[in-house]
CSV table of C-alpha atoms and ligand atoms in Angstrom, one decimal:
chain,number,residue,atom,x,y,z
Z,26,MET,CA,-99.9,-89.8,167.5
Z,27,THR,CA,-97.0,-92.0,168.6
Z,28,LEU,CA,-97.3,-95.5,169.9
Z,29,GLY,CA,-94.1,-95.0,171.9
Z,30,LEU,CA,-92.3,-97.8,170.0
Z,31,ASP,CA,-89.2,-95.6,169.7
Z,32,ARG,CA,-88.9,-95.5,173.5
Z,33,PRO,CA,-86.7,-98.2,175.1
Z,34,LEU,CA,-88.5,-100.3,177.8
Z,35,ALA,CA,-87.5,-99.2,181.2
Z,36,THR,CA,-87.9,-102.7,182.5
Z,37,ALA,CA,-89.0,-106.0,181.1
Z,38,LEU,CA,-91.7,-107.7,183.1
Z,39,PHE,CA,-89.7,-110.8,183.7
Z,40,ASP,CA,-86.2,-109.4,184.0
Z,41,SER,CA,-86.1,-109.8,187.8
Z,42,LEU,CA,-86.8,-113.6,187.6
Z,43,ASP,CA,-83.8,-115.7,188.8
Z,44,ARG,CA,-82.7,-118.9,187.2
Z,45,GLN,CA,-84.2,-121.9,189.0
Z,46,PRO,CA,-82.5,-125.3,189.7
Z,47,PRO,CA,-84.4,-128.2,188.2
Z,48,ASP,CA,-86.6,-130.2,190.6
Z,49,ALA,CA,-84.1,-132.4,192.4
Z,50,LEU,CA,-86.4,-135.5,192.4
Z,51,LEU,CA,-87.8,-135.1,188.9
Z,52,ALA,CA,-84.3,-134.5,187.5
Z,53,VAL,CA,-83.3,-138.1,188.6
Z,54,ILE,CA,-85.9,-139.5,186.2
Z,55,GLY,CA,-84.2,-137.8,183.3
Z,56,LEU,CA,-80.7,-138.8,184.4
Z,57,HIS,CA,-81.7,-142.4,184.7
Z,58,ARG,CA,-83.5,-142.4,181.3
Z,59,ALA,CA,-80.4,-141.0,179.6
Z,60,ASP,CA,-78.1,-143.8,181.1
Z,61,PRO,CA,-77.5,-146.5,178.4
Z,62,ARG,CA,-76.2,-149.1,180.9
Z,63,PRO,CA,-78.5,-152.2,180.8
Z,64,ASP,CA,-78.0,-153.0,184.5
Z,65,LYS,CA,-78.7,-149.5,185.8
Z,66,ILE,CA,-81.0,-149.3,188.9
Z,67,ASP,CA,-83.7,-146.6,189.4
Z,68,VAL,CA,-84.5,-146.1,193.1
Z,69,GLY,CA,-85.4,-142.5,192.5
Z,70,VAL,CA,-88.9,-141.1,192.1
Z,71,GLY,CA,-91.6,-142.7,194.2
Z,72,VAL,CA,-93.5,-145.0,191.9
Z,73,TYR,CA,-94.4,-148.6,192.7
Z,74,ARG,CA,-92.6,-151.1,190.4
Z,75,ASP,CA,-93.5,-154.8,190.1
Z,76,ALA,CA,-91.0,-157.7,190.0
Z,77,ALA,CA,-90.3,-156.9,186.3
Z,78,GLY,CA,-89.5,-153.3,187.1
Z,79,ALA,CA,-92.8,-152.0,185.5
Z,80,THR,CA,-95.3,-149.6,187.0
Z,81,PRO,CA,-98.4,-151.3,185.7
Z,82,VAL,CA,-102.0,-150.1,185.5
Z,83,MET,CA,-103.8,-151.9,188.3
Z,84,ARG,CA,-106.2,-154.7,187.3
Z,85,ALA,CA,-109.3,-152.9,188.8
Z,86,VAL,CA,-108.3,-149.7,187.1
Z,87,LYS,CA,-108.2,-151.4,183.7
Z,88,ALA,CA,-111.6,-153.0,184.3
Z,89,ALA,CA,-113.1,-149.7,185.5
Z,90,GLU,CA,-111.6,-147.8,182.6
Z,91,ALA,CA,-113.2,-150.3,180.2
Z,92,ARG,CA,-116.6,-149.7,181.9
Z,93,LEU,CA,-116.1,-146.0,181.9
Z,94,LEU,CA,-115.2,-145.9,178.2
Z,95,ALA,CA,-118.3,-148.0,177.3
Z,96,GLY,CA,-120.7,-146.2,179.6
Z,97,GLN,CA,-119.6,-142.5,179.8
Z,98,ASP,CA,-122.1,-140.5,177.8
Z,99,SER,CA,-120.9,-136.9,178.6
Z,100,LYS,CA,-117.8,-135.0,179.4
Z,101,SER,CA,-119.6,-131.9,180.4
Z,102,TYR,CA,-118.4,-129.9,183.4
Z,103,LEU,CA,-119.0,-131.2,186.9
Z,104,GLY,CA,-118.1,-128.2,189.1
Z,105,ALA,CA,-115.3,-127.1,191.3
Z,106,GLU,CA,-115.9,-130.0,193.7
Z,107,GLY,CA,-115.2,-132.5,191.0
Z,108,ASP,CA,-116.8,-135.9,191.3
Z,109,GLN,CA,-118.5,-135.6,194.7
Z,110,ARG,CA,-119.5,-139.3,194.8
Z,111,TYR,CA,-115.8,-140.2,194.3
Z,112,THR,CA,-114.8,-138.0,197.3
Z,113,ASP,CA,-117.5,-139.4,199.5
Z,114,LEU,CA,-116.7,-143.1,198.7
Z,115,LEU,CA,-113.0,-142.4,199.1
Z,116,ALA,CA,-113.8,-140.8,202.5
Z,117,THR,CA,-115.0,-144.2,203.8
Z,118,VAL,CA,-111.6,-145.7,202.8
Z,119,ALA,CA,-109.5,-142.9,204.1
Z,120,LEU,CA,-111.4,-141.7,207.2
Z,121,GLY,CA,-113.5,-144.8,208.0
Z,122,ASP,CA,-117.3,-145.0,208.1
Z,123,THR,CA,-117.8,-142.9,211.3
Z,124,LEU,CA,-115.7,-139.9,210.3
Z,125,ALA,CA,-116.9,-140.1,206.7
Z,126,ALA,CA,-120.4,-139.5,208.0
Z,127,ASP,CA,-119.4,-136.7,210.4
Z,128,PRO,CA,-121.2,-133.5,209.4
Z,129,ARG,CA,-118.2,-131.5,210.6
Z,130,ILE,CA,-116.1,-133.0,207.8
Z,131,THR,CA,-116.4,-131.7,204.3
Z,132,GLY,CA,-114.2,-132.7,201.3
Z,133,ILE,CA,-113.8,-132.1,197.6
Z,134,GLN,CA,-111.8,-133.7,194.8
Z,135,THR,CA,-108.4,-132.2,194.0
Z,136,PRO,CA,-105.8,-132.6,191.3
Z,137,GLY,CA,-103.6,-135.1,193.2
Z,138,GLY,CA,-102.3,-134.9,196.7
Z,139,THR,CA,-100.2,-131.8,195.7
Z,140,GLY,CA,-103.5,-130.1,194.7
Z,141,ALA,CA,-105.0,-131.1,198.1
Z,142,LEU,CA,-102.0,-129.6,199.9
Z,143,ARG,CA,-102.0,-126.5,197.9
Z,144,LEU,CA,-105.7,-126.0,198.4
Z,145,ALA,CA,-105.1,-126.6,202.2
Z,146,ALA,CA,-102.4,-123.9,202.1
Z,147,GLU,CA,-104.7,-121.4,200.4
Z,148,LEU,CA,-107.5,-122.2,202.8
Z,149,ILE,CA,-105.2,-121.7,205.8
Z,150,ALA,CA,-103.9,-118.4,204.3
Z,151,ARG,CA,-107.5,-117.3,203.7
Z,152,SER,CA,-108.3,-117.8,207.4
Z,153,GLY,CA,-106.4,-114.6,208.1
Z,154,LYS,CA,-104.9,-116.1,211.3
Z,155,ALA,CA,-101.4,-116.3,209.7
Z,156,PRO,CA,-100.5,-119.5,211.5
Z,157,THR,CA,-97.1,-121.0,211.2
Z,158,ILE,CA,-96.8,-124.4,209.4
Z,159,TRP,CA,-94.6,-126.8,211.4
Z,160,ILE,CA,-92.9,-129.4,209.3
Z,161,GLY,CA,-90.8,-132.2,210.7
Z,162,THR,CA,-87.6,-132.7,208.6
Z,163,PRO,CA,-86.5,-134.4,206.5
Z,164,THR,CA,-89.8,-134.4,204.5
Z,165,TRP,CA,-91.0,-134.6,200.9
Z,166,PRO,CA,-89.1,-131.7,199.3
Z,167,ASN,CA,-92.3,-130.1,197.9
Z,168,HIS,CA,-93.9,-129.6,201.3
Z,169,GLY,CA,-92.1,-126.4,202.2
Z,170,PRO,CA,-92.6,-124.7,198.7
Z,171,ILE,CA,-96.3,-125.5,198.7
Z,172,PHE,CA,-96.9,-123.6,201.9
Z,173,ARG,CA,-94.4,-120.8,201.1
Z,174,GLU,CA,-96.0,-120.2,197.7
Z,175,ALA,CA,-99.2,-119.5,199.6
Z,176,ASP,CA,-97.3,-116.9,201.6
Z,177,LEU,CA,-97.4,-118.9,204.8
Z,178,THR,CA,-94.6,-119.1,207.3
Z,179,VAL,CA,-92.9,-122.5,207.5
Z,180,ARG,CA,-90.8,-123.6,210.5
Z,181,THR,CA,-89.1,-126.9,210.5
Z,182,HIS,CA,-88.2,-129.2,213.4
Z,183,ALA,CA,-86.2,-132.4,213.5
Z,184,TYR,CA,-88.1,-135.7,212.9
Z,185,PHE,CA,-85.3,-138.2,212.2
Z,186,ASP,CA,-82.2,-139.5,213.9
Z,187,THR,CA,-79.8,-140.2,211.1
Z,188,ALA,CA,-77.3,-142.1,213.2
Z,189,CYS,CA,-80.0,-144.6,214.3
Z,190,SER,CA,-82.0,-144.4,211.1
Z,191,ASP,CA,-85.1,-144.0,213.2
Z,192,LEU,CA,-87.7,-141.5,214.1
Z,193,ASP,CA,-86.6,-139.2,217.0
Z,194,PHE,CA,-90.0,-138.7,218.6
Z,195,ASP,CA,-88.8,-136.8,221.7
Z,196,THR,CA,-86.9,-134.3,219.5
Z,197,PHE,CA,-89.8,-134.0,217.2
Z,198,VAL,CA,-92.1,-133.1,220.1
Z,199,ALA,CA,-89.5,-130.8,221.7
Z,200,GLY,CA,-89.2,-129.0,218.4
Z,201,LEU,CA,-92.8,-127.8,218.8
Z,202,ALA,CA,-92.0,-125.8,222.0
Z,203,GLU,CA,-92.5,-122.5,220.2
Z,204,ALA,CA,-95.6,-123.5,218.3
Z,205,ARG,CA,-98.6,-121.2,219.2
Z,206,THR,CA,-102.3,-122.0,219.5
Z,207,GLY,CA,-103.7,-122.1,216.0
Z,208,ASP,CA,-100.5,-123.1,214.3
Z,209,VAL,CA,-100.6,-126.0,211.9
Z,210,LEU,CA,-98.7,-129.3,212.4
Z,211,LEU,CA,-98.0,-131.2,209.2
Z,212,LEU,CA,-97.9,-134.9,209.7
Z,213,HIS,CA,-97.4,-137.8,207.3
Z,214,GLY,CA,-100.3,-140.2,207.8
Z,215,CYS,CA,-98.2,-143.3,207.1
Z,216,CYS,CA,-95.2,-144.5,205.2
Z,217,HIS,CA,-93.2,-141.3,205.8
Z,218,ASN,CA,-91.5,-139.8,202.8
Z,219,PRO,CA,-88.4,-140.0,202.8
Z,220,THR,CA,-87.6,-142.0,205.9
Z,221,GLY,CA,-90.2,-144.9,205.9
Z,222,THR,CA,-90.5,-144.4,209.7
Z,223,GLY,CA,-93.8,-143.6,211.4
Z,224,PHE,CA,-95.5,-143.0,214.7
Z,225,SER,CA,-96.5,-146.0,216.8
Z,226,THR,CA,-100.0,-146.2,218.2
Z,227,GLU,CA,-98.9,-144.7,221.5
Z,228,GLN,CA,-97.0,-141.9,219.7
Z,229,TRP,CA,-100.1,-141.0,217.7
Z,230,GLN,CA,-102.0,-140.9,220.9
Z,231,THR,CA,-99.4,-138.7,222.6
Z,232,LEU,CA,-99.5,-136.4,219.5
Z,233,ALA,CA,-103.3,-136.3,219.6
Z,234,THR,CA,-103.3,-135.3,223.3
Z,235,LEU,CA,-100.5,-132.7,222.7
Z,236,THR,CA,-102.2,-131.3,219.6
Z,237,ALA,CA,-105.6,-131.0,221.4
Z,238,ALA,CA,-104.0,-129.5,224.5
Z,239,ARG,CA,-101.9,-126.9,222.7
Z,240,GLY,CA,-104.6,-126.0,220.2
Z,241,LEU,CA,-102.5,-127.0,217.2
Z,242,ILE,CA,-104.3,-127.9,214.0
Z,243,PRO,CA,-103.1,-131.2,212.3
Z,244,LEU,CA,-102.8,-131.3,208.6
Z,245,ILE,CA,-102.3,-134.9,207.6
Z,246,ASP,CA,-100.7,-135.8,204.3
Z,247,LEU,CA,-102.0,-139.3,203.5
Z,248,ALA,CA,-100.4,-140.3,200.2
Z,249,TYR,CA,-99.5,-144.0,200.7
Z,250,GLN,CA,-102.5,-145.6,202.4
Z,251,GLY,CA,-102.3,-149.3,202.0
Z,252,LEU,CA,-98.6,-149.5,201.2
Z,253,GLY,CA,-97.4,-149.8,204.8
Z,254,ARG,CA,-99.3,-152.3,207.0
Z,255,GLY,CA,-102.8,-152.3,205.3
Z,256,LEU,CA,-105.6,-149.8,204.5
Z,257,ASP,CA,-107.1,-149.5,207.9
Z,258,GLU,CA,-103.9,-149.9,209.8
Z,259,ASP,CA,-102.2,-147.1,207.9
Z,260,ALA,CA,-105.1,-144.7,208.6
Z,261,ALA,CA,-105.6,-145.6,212.2
Z,262,GLY,CA,-103.3,-143.0,213.8
Z,263,MET,CA,-104.8,-140.2,211.6
Z,264,ARG,CA,-108.4,-141.3,212.5
Z,265,GLY,CA,-107.5,-141.2,216.2
Z,266,MET,CA,-106.1,-137.7,215.7
Z,267,LEU,CA,-109.2,-136.5,214.0
Z,268,ALA,CA,-111.4,-137.9,216.8
Z,269,ALA,CA,-109.3,-136.0,219.4
Z,270,VAL,CA,-109.2,-132.5,217.9
Z,271,PRO,CA,-111.8,-130.0,216.9
Z,272,GLU,CA,-110.3,-128.9,213.6
Z,273,ALA,CA,-108.0,-130.8,211.1
Z,274,LEU,CA,-107.2,-131.2,207.5
Z,275,VAL,CA,-106.5,-134.3,205.5
Z,276,ALA,CA,-104.7,-134.2,202.1
Z,277,TYR,CA,-105.1,-137.4,200.2
Z,278,SER,CA,-103.4,-138.9,197.1
Z,279,CYS,CA,-104.5,-141.8,194.9
Z,280,ASP,CA,-101.2,-141.7,193.0
Z,281,LYS,CA,-99.7,-144.7,194.7
Z,282,ASN,CA,-102.5,-146.9,196.1
Z,283,PHE,CA,-104.5,-146.7,192.8
Z,284,ALA,CA,-101.3,-146.3,190.7
Z,285,LEU,CA,-103.0,-143.4,188.9
Z,286,TYR,CA,-99.9,-141.1,189.1
Z,287,ARG,CA,-100.3,-139.0,186.0
Z,288,GLU,CA,-104.1,-138.8,186.2
Z,289,ARG,CA,-103.7,-136.5,189.3
Z,290,VAL,CA,-106.4,-137.9,191.7
Z,291,GLY,CA,-106.6,-136.5,195.2
Z,292,ALA,CA,-109.0,-135.1,197.8
Z,293,LEU,CA,-108.9,-132.6,200.6
Z,294,TRP,CA,-111.1,-133.1,203.7
Z,295,VAL,CA,-111.4,-130.4,206.3
Z,296,GLN,CA,-112.8,-131.1,209.8
Z,297,ALA,CA,-114.4,-127.9,211.1
Z,298,ALA,CA,-115.2,-127.2,214.7
Z,299,THR,CA,-119.0,-127.6,214.1
Z,300,PRO,CA,-121.3,-128.7,211.3
Z,301,ALA,CA,-122.3,-125.1,210.8
Z,302,ALA,CA,-118.6,-124.0,210.5
Z,303,ALA,CA,-118.1,-126.7,207.9
Z,304,ILE,CA,-120.4,-124.8,205.5
Z,305,PRO,CA,-118.3,-121.7,204.9
Z,306,VAL,CA,-115.2,-123.9,204.9
Z,307,ARG,CA,-116.7,-125.8,202.0
Z,308,GLU,CA,-117.8,-122.7,200.2
Z,309,THR,CA,-114.3,-121.2,200.6
Z,310,MET,CA,-112.7,-124.4,199.3
Z,311,LEU,CA,-114.9,-124.2,196.2
Z,312,VAL,CA,-114.1,-120.5,195.6
Z,313,LEU,CA,-110.3,-121.2,196.0
Z,314,ALA,CA,-110.5,-124.3,193.8
Z,315,ARG,CA,-112.3,-122.4,191.1
Z,316,SER,CA,-109.5,-119.8,190.9
Z,317,LEU,CA,-106.7,-122.4,191.2
Z,318,TRP,CA,-107.8,-125.0,188.6
Z,319,SER,CA,-111.5,-124.3,188.1
Z,320,MET,CA,-112.3,-128.0,188.1
Z,321,PRO,CA,-110.1,-131.1,188.7
Z,322,PRO,CA,-109.5,-133.6,185.9
Z,323,ASP,CA,-112.2,-136.2,185.8
Z,324,HIS,CA,-110.9,-139.5,184.4
Z,325,GLY,CA,-108.9,-140.8,187.4
Z,326,ALA,CA,-111.5,-139.9,189.9
Z,327,ALA,CA,-114.3,-141.5,187.9
Z,328,VAL,CA,-112.2,-144.7,187.7
Z,329,VAL,CA,-111.7,-144.7,191.5
Z,330,ARG,CA,-115.5,-144.1,192.0
Z,331,LEU,CA,-116.3,-147.0,189.7
Z,332,ILE,CA,-113.9,-149.2,191.7
Z,333,LEU,CA,-115.3,-148.3,195.0
Z,334,GLU,CA,-118.9,-148.6,193.8
Z,335,ASP,CA,-118.4,-152.1,192.5
Z,336,ALA,CA,-117.8,-154.8,195.2
Z,337,GLU,CA,-115.8,-157.0,192.8
Z,338,PHE,CA,-113.6,-154.2,191.5
Z,339,ALA,CA,-113.0,-153.0,195.1
Z,340,LEU,CA,-112.1,-156.5,196.2
Z,341,ASP,CA,-109.6,-156.9,193.4
Z,342,TRP,CA,-108.1,-153.4,194.1
Z,343,ARG,CA,-107.6,-154.3,197.7
Z,344,ALA,CA,-106.1,-157.6,196.8
Z,345,GLU,CA,-103.6,-156.1,194.3
Z,346,LEU,CA,-102.7,-153.3,196.8
Z,347,ALA,CA,-102.0,-156.0,199.4
Z,348,GLU,CA,-99.8,-157.8,196.8
Z,349,MET,CA,-97.8,-154.6,196.2
Z,350,CYS,CA,-97.4,-154.0,199.9
Z,351,ALA,CA,-96.2,-157.6,200.4
Z,352,ARG,CA,-93.6,-157.1,197.6
Z,353,ILE,CA,-92.3,-154.0,199.2
Z,354,ASN,CA,-92.1,-155.6,202.6
Z,355,ASP,CA,-90.2,-158.7,201.1
Z,356,LEU,CA,-87.7,-156.3,199.6
Z,357,ARG,CA,-87.4,-154.5,202.9
Z,358,ALA,CA,-86.7,-157.8,204.7
Z,359,ALA,CA,-84.0,-158.7,202.0
Z,360,LEU,CA,-82.3,-155.3,202.4
Z,361,GLY,CA,-82.4,-155.6,206.2
Z,362,ARG,CA,-80.7,-159.0,206.0
Z,363,ALA,CA,-78.1,-157.9,203.5
Z,364,HIS,CA,-76.2,-155.5,205.7
Z,365,PRO,CA,-76.3,-154.5,209.4
Z,366,ALA,CA,-76.5,-150.8,208.6
Z,367,LEU,CA,-79.6,-151.5,206.5
Z,368,ALA,CA,-81.3,-153.6,209.3
Z,369,PRO,CA,-83.7,-150.7,210.3
Z,370,ILE,CA,-85.2,-150.8,206.8
Z,371,ALA,CA,-86.9,-154.1,207.5
Z,372,GLY,CA,-89.1,-152.6,210.2
Z,373,GLN,CA,-90.0,-149.5,208.3
Z,374,GLN,CA,-92.9,-148.9,206.0
Z,375,GLY,CA,-93.9,-147.8,202.5
Z,376,LEU,CA,-91.9,-147.1,199.4
Z,377,PHE,CA,-89.0,-145.2,201.0
Z,378,ALA,CA,-86.0,-145.4,203.1
Z,379,LEU,CA,-83.3,-142.9,203.8
Z,380,LEU,CA,-79.8,-144.4,203.5
Z,381,PRO,CA,-77.1,-143.4,205.9
Z,382,ILE,CA,-74.8,-142.1,203.1
Z,383,ASP,CA,-73.8,-138.6,201.9
Z,384,ARG,CA,-74.1,-136.8,198.6
Z,385,ASP,CA,-70.7,-137.9,197.4
Z,386,ALA,CA,-71.7,-141.5,197.9
Z,387,VAL,CA,-74.9,-140.8,195.9
Z,388,ALA,CA,-72.9,-139.3,193.1
Z,389,THR,CA,-70.4,-142.2,193.1
Z,390,LEU,CA,-73.2,-144.8,193.0
Z,391,ARG,CA,-74.7,-142.9,190.0
Z,392,THR,CA,-71.5,-142.6,188.0
Z,393,LEU,CA,-69.8,-145.9,188.8
Z,394,HIS,CA,-72.8,-148.2,189.2
Z,395,GLY,CA,-75.7,-146.6,187.4
Z,396,ILE,CA,-77.7,-146.5,190.6
Z,397,TYR,CA,-80.1,-143.5,190.7
Z,398,MET,CA,-81.5,-141.8,193.8
Z,399,PRO,CA,-81.9,-138.2,194.9
Z,400,ASP,CA,-79.0,-136.5,196.6
Z,401,ALA,CA,-80.5,-136.9,200.0
Z,402,GLY,CA,-79.9,-140.7,199.8
Z,403,ARG,CA,-83.6,-141.6,199.7
Z,404,ILE,CA,-84.4,-144.9,197.9
Z,405,ASN,CA,-87.6,-146.2,196.4
Z,406,ILE,CA,-87.5,-149.7,197.7
Z,407,ALA,CA,-89.9,-150.9,194.9
Z,408,GLY,CA,-87.2,-149.8,192.4
Z,409,LEU,CA,-85.3,-153.0,193.4
Z,410,ARG,CA,-85.9,-156.6,192.4
Z,411,VAL,CA,-85.0,-159.8,194.2
Z,412,ASP,CA,-82.1,-160.2,191.8
Z,413,THR,CA,-80.9,-156.6,192.1
Z,414,VAL,CA,-80.8,-156.4,195.9
Z,415,ALA,CA,-77.3,-158.2,196.0
Z,416,PRO,CA,-75.5,-155.9,193.4
Z,417,PHE,CA,-77.2,-152.9,194.9
Z,418,VAL,CA,-76.0,-153.7,198.4
Z,419,ALA,CA,-72.5,-154.6,197.1
Z,420,ALA,CA,-72.2,-151.2,195.4
Z,421,LEU,CA,-73.5,-149.5,198.5
Z,422,THR,CA,-71.4,-151.3,201.1
Z,423,PRO,CA,-68.2,-149.2,200.9
Z,424,HIS,CA,-70.3,-146.1,201.7
Z,425,LEU,CA,-72.2,-147.6,204.7
Z,426,PRO,CA,-71.2,-147.0,208.3
Z,427,HIS,CA,-69.7,-149.9,210.1
Z,428,CYS,CA,-72.1,-151.1,212.8
N,511,LIG,C1,-91.8,-138.8,195.3
N,511,LIG,O1,-91.7,-138.3,196.5
N,511,LIG,O2,-90.9,-139.4,194.7
N,511,LIG,C2,-93.2,-138.8,194.7
N,511,LIG,O3,-94.1,-138.3,195.7
N,511,LIG,C3,-93.2,-138.0,193.5
N,511,LIG,C4,-93.2,-136.5,193.7
N,511,LIG,O4,-94.2,-135.9,193.2
N,511,LIG,O5,-92.3,-136.0,194.2
């Protein structure tokens, strides 16, 4: 008997795999870390930083972790839905009391907002309707890959007017001309990544009317609630949208507003057409989650649950979130005052702004000044400090358009 070891392999399993470029955003973290210059500035990856440049664990998170450590008596499995009480409490924060109690809406815990988006993608694919996913660009660079990896068709349409550094709502809507009934419209719930621009109340209403009339299904990515105008203000447009349409999806992340980044805490809610339709939706979500990650990691979600269960923790969390939001808005105002080309930044929201500069300028800022941002020119406003705004703008000025 021969084992066939003498025969050469016709093909190796992985010999058709191409080399892949490093993730453009995550690569910036490594580049900044390797730079020895003491006055380097990191406005790359989207994490909140305080006035000392640190990304601290929030006070309420520390307190809840201490309680969890003292009181948790088992780490046994929970199930594919994760910590359901966490998801239900978080629903009141994200969706508001009325929608959180709506029997057409069902949600489960996911590993971060990315897990929520990926689960949404798999659920949409499982519908068998093969809808197109419409994504306004520029957007978070991971949006397209998440849906394409689930074998969904993605089409992009313009969202932003670079010359004016502002949302181009008319072009955004016109770009949906070829969208068909049942197609999915991806929307940023607030604090648009990368532009910091967002829909006004009227624009949300227009979108809700259009979406309902055209039979489009909104998928709202809510990753920065509370870092724009406030918790309820940042969710108001999304809530209006959910009230206006029969079906919708909401992918949520606690990365930024609970500063739980690496704990991977998120949730996906799906609004089905009827309470009865929500049952198979939920069952399918659980089946998909089981094969994707079996069960989500527990720690971060348990911490969020403890915070939302305890009035004192919750109050402190809201207060610290408001402090973070105020710091970002102060930096926005300082940038807006510092140069006319940066003036729009003062009126935008959240961690990000898209600078009107090209890739060459981004490279020059990196090599000459130790200023790190992704090639697209997106900055994380919270990466600045009051004392670094002036040197940052001075380095940037030769690359900015004259206004
Ligand atoms: C970002 O956009 O910088 C963050 O959301 C981090 C990430 O995962 O890309």
